[in-house]
Amino acid sequence: DPTMQAIIADWSAESRANARLLFSAPALLATLTDMVDLFERHISGAPGPDDAAARWDAARAAIAHATGR
């Protein structure tokens, strides 16, 4: 996110990492919630949702954003 990058440009590496994590927290929580739903469906034998692949992609993207990759 360009706005976040501009704000934290002069911060230490640890502070930048912490800011990325805080900034990414809503997406991380949303995708973790989706992953729990997928797992619970799997262990109960219920069919998975049609958008399971998109949920995994969203989780990977949230992790990448939070870690700066």
Tab-separated table of N, CA, C and O in Angstrom:
chain	number	residue	atom	x	y	z
A	1	ASP	N	0.849	-1.185	0.000
A	1	ASP	CA	0.000	0.000	0.000
A	1	ASP	C	0.891	1.243	0.000
A	1	ASP	O	1.688	1.426	0.925
A	2	PRO	N	0.777	2.118	-0.981
A	2	PRO	CA	1.633	3.304	-1.079
A	2	PRO	C	1.494	4.256	0.101
A	2	PRO	O	2.478	4.855	0.526
A	3	THR	N	0.283	4.399	0.619
A	3	THR	CA	0.084	5.299	1.763
A	3	THR	C	0.847	4.790	2.971
A	3	THR	O	1.548	5.563	3.631
A	4	MET	N	0.728	3.511	3.245
A	4	MET	CA	1.446	2.937	4.379
A	4	MET	C	2.944	3.077	4.174
A	4	MET	O	3.677	3.438	5.095
A	5	GLN	N	3.426	2.819	2.968
A	5	GLN	CA	4.859	2.907	2.689
A	5	GLN	C	5.376	4.320	2.931
A	5	GLN	O	6.470	4.501	3.472
A	6	ALA	N	4.619	5.325	2.542
A	6	ALA	CA	5.034	6.710	2.750
A	6	ALA	C	5.097	7.065	4.230
A	6	ALA	O	6.013	7.764	4.671
A	7	ILE	N	4.167	6.557	4.993
A	7	ILE	CA	4.116	6.864	6.422
A	7	ILE	C	5.295	6.241	7.161
A	7	ILE	O	5.897	6.853	8.037
A	8	ILE	N	5.654	5.022	6.811
A	8	ILE	CA	6.653	4.288	7.597
A	8	ILE	C	8.055	4.313	6.994
A	8	ILE	O	8.959	3.642	7.483
A	9	ALA	N	8.279	5.122	5.973
A	9	ALA	CA	9.549	5.124	5.257
A	9	ALA	C	10.757	5.361	6.166
A	9	ALA	O	11.822	4.774	5.955
A	10	ASP	N	10.631	6.194	7.170
A	10	ASP	CA	11.763	6.527	8.038
A	10	ASP	C	11.818	5.707	9.324
A	10	ASP	O	12.651	5.969	10.182
A	11	TRP	N	10.973	4.718	9.468
A	11	TRP	CA	10.935	3.912	10.682
A	11	TRP	C	11.986	2.803	10.636
A	11	TRP	O	12.480	2.436	9.572
A	12	SER	N	12.301	2.247	11.806
A	12	SER	CA	13.215	1.109	11.879
A	12	SER	C	12.573	-0.104	11.212
A	12	SER	O	11.358	-0.153	11.006
A	13	ALA	N	13.391	-1.103	10.888
A	13	ALA	CA	12.881	-2.323	10.249
A	13	ALA	C	11.838	-2.998	11.133
A	13	ALA	O	10.797	-3.465	10.641
A	14	GLU	N	12.074	-3.044	12.431
A	14	GLU	CA	11.110	-3.679	13.333
A	14	GLU	C	9.803	-2.894	13.380
A	14	GLU	O	8.720	-3.481	13.352
A	15	SER	N	9.898	-1.583	13.431
A	15	SER	CA	8.693	-0.761	13.451
A	15	SER	C	7.907	-0.912	12.159
A	15	SER	O	6.676	-0.972	12.171
A	16	ARG	N	8.607	-0.988	11.021
A	16	ARG	CA	7.924	-1.194	9.744
A	16	ARG	C	7.223	-2.542	9.716
A	16	ARG	O	6.083	-2.665	9.259
A	17	ALA	N	7.895	-3.580	10.233
A	17	ALA	CA	7.282	-4.919	10.269
A	17	ALA	C	6.046	-4.909	11.166
A	17	ALA	O	5.015	-5.502	10.818
A	18	ASN	N	6.135	-4.256	12.297
A	18	ASN	CA	4.982	-4.171	13.197
A	18	ASN	C	3.834	-3.407	12.551
A	18	ASN	O	2.666	-3.801	12.672
A	19	ALA	N	4.144	-2.342	11.839
A	19	ALA	CA	3.101	-1.564	11.166
A	19	ALA	C	2.427	-2.388	10.071
A	19	ALA	O	1.202	-2.355	9.931
A	20	ARG	N	3.222	-3.138	9.301
A	20	ARG	CA	2.633	-4.004	8.267
A	20	ARG	C	1.693	-5.013	8.892
A	20	ARG	O	0.601	-5.273	8.378
A	21	LEU	N	2.108	-5.603	10.009
A	21	LEU	CA	1.271	-6.592	10.675
A	21	LEU	C	-0.030	-5.974	11.174
A	21	LEU	O	-1.113	-6.522	10.963
A	22	LEU	N	0.056	-4.822	11.815
A	22	LEU	CA	-1.155	-4.149	12.300
A	22	LEU	C	-2.060	-3.734	11.149
A	22	LEU	O	-3.281	-3.892	11.212
A	23	PHE	N	-1.475	-3.220	10.085
A	23	PHE	CA	-2.245	-2.785	8.924
A	23	PHE	C	-2.947	-3.974	8.270
A	23	PHE	O	-4.037	-3.845	7.726
A	24	SER	N	-2.325	-5.145	8.341
A	24	SER	CA	-2.854	-6.353	7.703
A	24	SER	C	-3.788	-7.156	8.598
A	24	SER	O	-4.402	-8.118	8.131
A	25	ALA	N	-3.906	-6.790	9.852
A	25	ALA	CA	-4.681	-7.579	10.811
A	25	ALA	C	-6.114	-7.875	10.360
A	25	ALA	O	-6.562	-9.018	10.497
A	26	PRO	N	-6.869	-6.921	9.832
A	26	PRO	CA	-8.240	-7.249	9.414
A	26	PRO	C	-8.290	-8.340	8.334
A	26	PRO	O	-9.113	-9.256	8.410
A	27	ALA	N	-7.414	-8.259	7.350
A	27	ALA	CA	-7.394	-9.272	6.290
A	27	ALA	C	-6.937	-10.615	6.844
A	27	ALA	O	-7.453	-11.670	6.456
A	28	LEU	N	-5.958	-10.591	7.744
A	28	LEU	CA	-5.487	-11.842	8.349
A	28	LEU	C	-6.604	-12.514	9.148
A	28	LEU	O	-6.798	-13.727	9.051
A	29	LEU	N	-7.347	-11.733	9.919
A	29	LEU	CA	-8.457	-12.291	10.695
A	29	LEU	C	-9.536	-12.854	9.779
A	29	LEU	O	-10.046	-13.961	10.006
A	30	ALA	N	-9.873	-12.127	8.729
A	30	ALA	CA	-10.911	-12.596	7.801
A	30	ALA	C	-10.505	-13.904	7.131
A	30	ALA	O	-11.313	-14.840	7.040
A	31	THR	N	-9.263	-13.985	6.684
A	31	THR	CA	-8.840	-15.206	6.001
A	31	THR	C	-8.646	-16.358	6.983
A	31	THR	O	-8.915	-17.508	6.635
A	32	LEU	N	-8.228	-16.062	8.204
A	32	LEU	CA	-8.131	-17.125	9.208
A	32	LEU	C	-9.518	-17.682	9.511
A	32	LEU	O	-9.696	-18.905	9.622
A	33	THR	N	-10.503	-16.821	9.605
A	33	THR	CA	-11.879	-17.259	9.819
A	33	THR	C	-12.333	-18.176	8.687
A	33	THR	O	-12.954	-19.216	8.922
A	34	ASP	N	-12.002	-17.800	7.454
A	34	ASP	CA	-12.343	-18.650	6.304
A	34	ASP	C	-11.629	-19.996	6.375
A	34	ASP	O	-12.206	-21.031	6.052
A	35	MET	N	-10.361	-20.000	6.778
A	35	MET	CA	-9.608	-21.250	6.859
A	35	MET	C	-10.189	-22.177	7.935
A	35	MET	O	-10.262	-23.389	7.740
A	36	VAL	N	-10.614	-21.605	9.054
A	36	VAL	CA	-11.261	-22.407	10.099
A	36	VAL	C	-12.548	-23.014	9.562
A	36	VAL	O	-12.834	-24.199	9.783
A	37	ASP	N	-13.322	-22.227	8.821
A	37	ASP	CA	-14.550	-22.738	8.215
A	37	ASP	C	-14.243	-23.902	7.272
A	37	ASP	O	-14.901	-24.945	7.333
A	38	LEU	N	-13.235	-23.745	6.419
A	38	LEU	CA	-12.864	-24.822	5.498
A	38	LEU	C	-12.443	-26.078	6.258
A	38	LEU	O	-12.838	-27.196	5.913
A	39	PHE	N	-11.632	-25.895	7.291
A	39	PHE	CA	-11.154	-27.032	8.066
A	39	PHE	C	-12.303	-27.734	8.782
A	39	PHE	O	-12.390	-28.967	8.778
A	40	GLU	N	-13.201	-26.965	9.393
A	40	GLU	CA	-14.338	-27.569	10.087
A	40	GLU	C	-15.230	-28.344	9.125
A	40	GLU	O	-15.722	-29.421	9.461
A	41	ARG	N	-15.426	-27.820	7.930
A	41	ARG	CA	-16.206	-28.553	6.924
A	41	ARG	C	-15.493	-29.856	6.563
A	41	ARG	O	-16.128	-30.900	6.428
A	42	HIS	N	-14.189	-29.766	6.388
A	42	HIS	CA	-13.406	-30.938	6.002
A	42	HIS	C	-13.494	-32.040	7.063
A	42	HIS	O	-13.763	-33.196	6.741
A	43	ILE	N	-13.268	-31.683	8.337
A	43	ILE	CA	-13.252	-32.718	9.377
A	43	ILE	C	-14.649	-33.266	9.673
A	43	ILE	O	-14.771	-34.385	10.175
A	44	SER	N	-15.690	-32.498	9.342
A	44	SER	CA	-17.049	-32.992	9.575
A	44	SER	C	-17.586	-33.772	8.372
A	44	SER	O	-18.670	-34.351	8.447
A	45	GLY	N	-16.841	-33.756	7.272
A	45	GLY	CA	-17.281	-34.458	6.075
A	45	GLY	C	-18.245	-33.668	5.212
A	45	GLY	O	-18.771	-34.192	4.233
A	46	ALA	N	-18.493	-32.419	5.580
A	46	ALA	CA	-19.392	-31.572	4.790
A	46	ALA	C	-18.692	-31.135	3.506
A	46	ALA	O	-17.466	-31.027	3.473
A	47	PRO	N	-19.452	-30.885	2.465
A	47	PRO	CA	-18.823	-30.418	1.229
A	47	PRO	C	-18.208	-29.036	1.424
A	47	PRO	O	-18.717	-28.221	2.193
A	48	GLY	N	-17.132	-28.815	0.738
A	48	GLY	CA	-16.481	-27.514	0.811
A	48	GLY	C	-17.209	-26.482	-0.028
A	48	GLY	O	-18.023	-26.826	-0.889
A	49	PRO	N	-16.923	-25.221	0.196
A	49	PRO	CA	-17.566	-24.170	-0.578
A	49	PRO	C	-17.006	-24.127	-2.003
A	49	PRO	O	-15.896	-24.590	-2.266
A	50	ASP	N	-17.770	-23.570	-2.904
A	50	ASP	CA	-17.328	-23.452	-4.296
A	50	ASP	C	-16.120	-22.533	-4.452
A	50	ASP	O	-15.372	-22.654	-5.413
A	51	ASP	N	-15.938	-21.614	-3.508
A	51	ASP	CA	-14.845	-20.650	-3.626
A	51	ASP	C	-13.638	-21.003	-2.753
A	51	ASP	O	-12.869	-20.132	-2.364
A	52	ALA	N	-13.442	-22.280	-2.471
A	52	ALA	CA	-12.341	-22.697	-1.589
A	52	ALA	C	-10.990	-22.247	-2.125
A	52	ALA	O	-10.143	-21.748	-1.358
A	53	ALA	N	-10.748	-22.395	-3.408
A	53	ALA	CA	-9.460	-21.993	-3.981
A	53	ALA	C	-9.242	-20.490	-3.823
A	53	ALA	O	-8.133	-20.048	-3.492
A	54	ALA	N	-10.281	-19.702	-4.014
A	54	ALA	CA	-10.170	-18.251	-3.854
A	54	ALA	C	-9.882	-17.890	-2.397
A	54	ALA	O	-9.138	-16.945	-2.122
A	55	ARG	N	-10.449	-18.646	-1.467
A	55	ARG	CA	-10.185	-18.400	-0.045
A	55	ARG	C	-8.722	-18.665	0.288
A	55	ARG	O	-8.096	-17.910	1.031
A	56	TRP	N	-8.177	-19.748	-0.250
A	56	TRP	CA	-6.755	-20.047	-0.030
A	56	TRP	C	-5.889	-18.949	-0.634
A	56	TRP	O	-4.909	-18.510	-0.030
A	57	ASP	N	-6.234	-18.497	-1.831
A	57	ASP	CA	-5.473	-17.425	-2.473
A	57	ASP	C	-5.521	-16.148	-1.643
A	57	ASP	O	-4.512	-15.451	-1.499
A	58	ALA	N	-6.682	-15.835	-1.091
A	58	ALA	CA	-6.818	-14.645	-0.249
A	58	ALA	C	-5.969	-14.765	1.009
A	58	ALA	O	-5.343	-13.794	1.447
A	59	ALA	N	-5.929	-15.959	1.586
A	59	ALA	CA	-5.108	-16.174	2.779
A	59	ALA	C	-3.631	-15.995	2.452
A	59	ALA	O	-2.886	-15.342	3.197
A	60	ARG	N	-3.202	-16.574	1.334
A	60	ARG	CA	-1.797	-16.419	0.930
A	60	ARG	C	-1.461	-14.945	0.674
A	60	ARG	O	-0.387	-14.468	1.043
A	61	ALA	N	-2.367	-14.221	0.045
A	61	ALA	CA	-2.141	-12.803	-0.233
A	61	ALA	C	-2.069	-11.988	1.058
A	61	ALA	O	-1.225	-11.087	1.186
A	62	ALA	N	-2.927	-12.293	2.021
A	62	ALA	CA	-2.902	-11.581	3.309
A	62	ALA	C	-1.598	-11.832	4.041
A	62	ALA	O	-1.015	-10.908	4.618
A	63	ILE	N	-1.125	-13.066	4.006
A	63	ILE	CA	0.151	-13.382	4.646
A	63	ILE	C	1.290	-12.662	3.945
A	63	ILE	O	2.176	-12.085	4.601
A	64	ALA	N	1.277	-12.661	2.621
A	64	ALA	CA	2.320	-11.977	1.864
A	64	ALA	C	2.327	-10.473	2.184
A	64	ALA	O	3.386	-9.871	2.359
A	65	HIS	N	1.155	-9.894	2.272
A	65	HIS	CA	1.054	-8.460	2.584
A	65	HIS	C	1.584	-8.183	3.986
A	65	HIS	O	2.329	-7.224	4.200
A	66	ALA	N	1.221	-9.024	4.938
A	66	ALA	CA	1.650	-8.826	6.319
A	66	ALA	C	3.154	-8.994	6.498
A	66	ALA	O	3.762	-8.342	7.339
A	67	THR	N	3.745	-9.853	5.678
A	67	THR	CA	5.188	-10.107	5.798
A	67	THR	C	6.018	-9.278	4.834
A	67	THR	O	7.239	-9.377	4.830
A	68	GLY	N	5.357	-8.476	4.012
A	68	GLY	CA	6.081	-7.605	3.099
A	68	GLY	C	6.644	-8.312	1.887
A	68	GLY	O	7.584	-7.836	1.261
A	69	ARG	N	6.098	-9.464	1.539
A	69	ARG	CA	6.615	-10.222	0.385
A	69	ARG	C	5.861	-9.896	-0.865
A	69	ARG	O	4.772	-9.566	-0.939
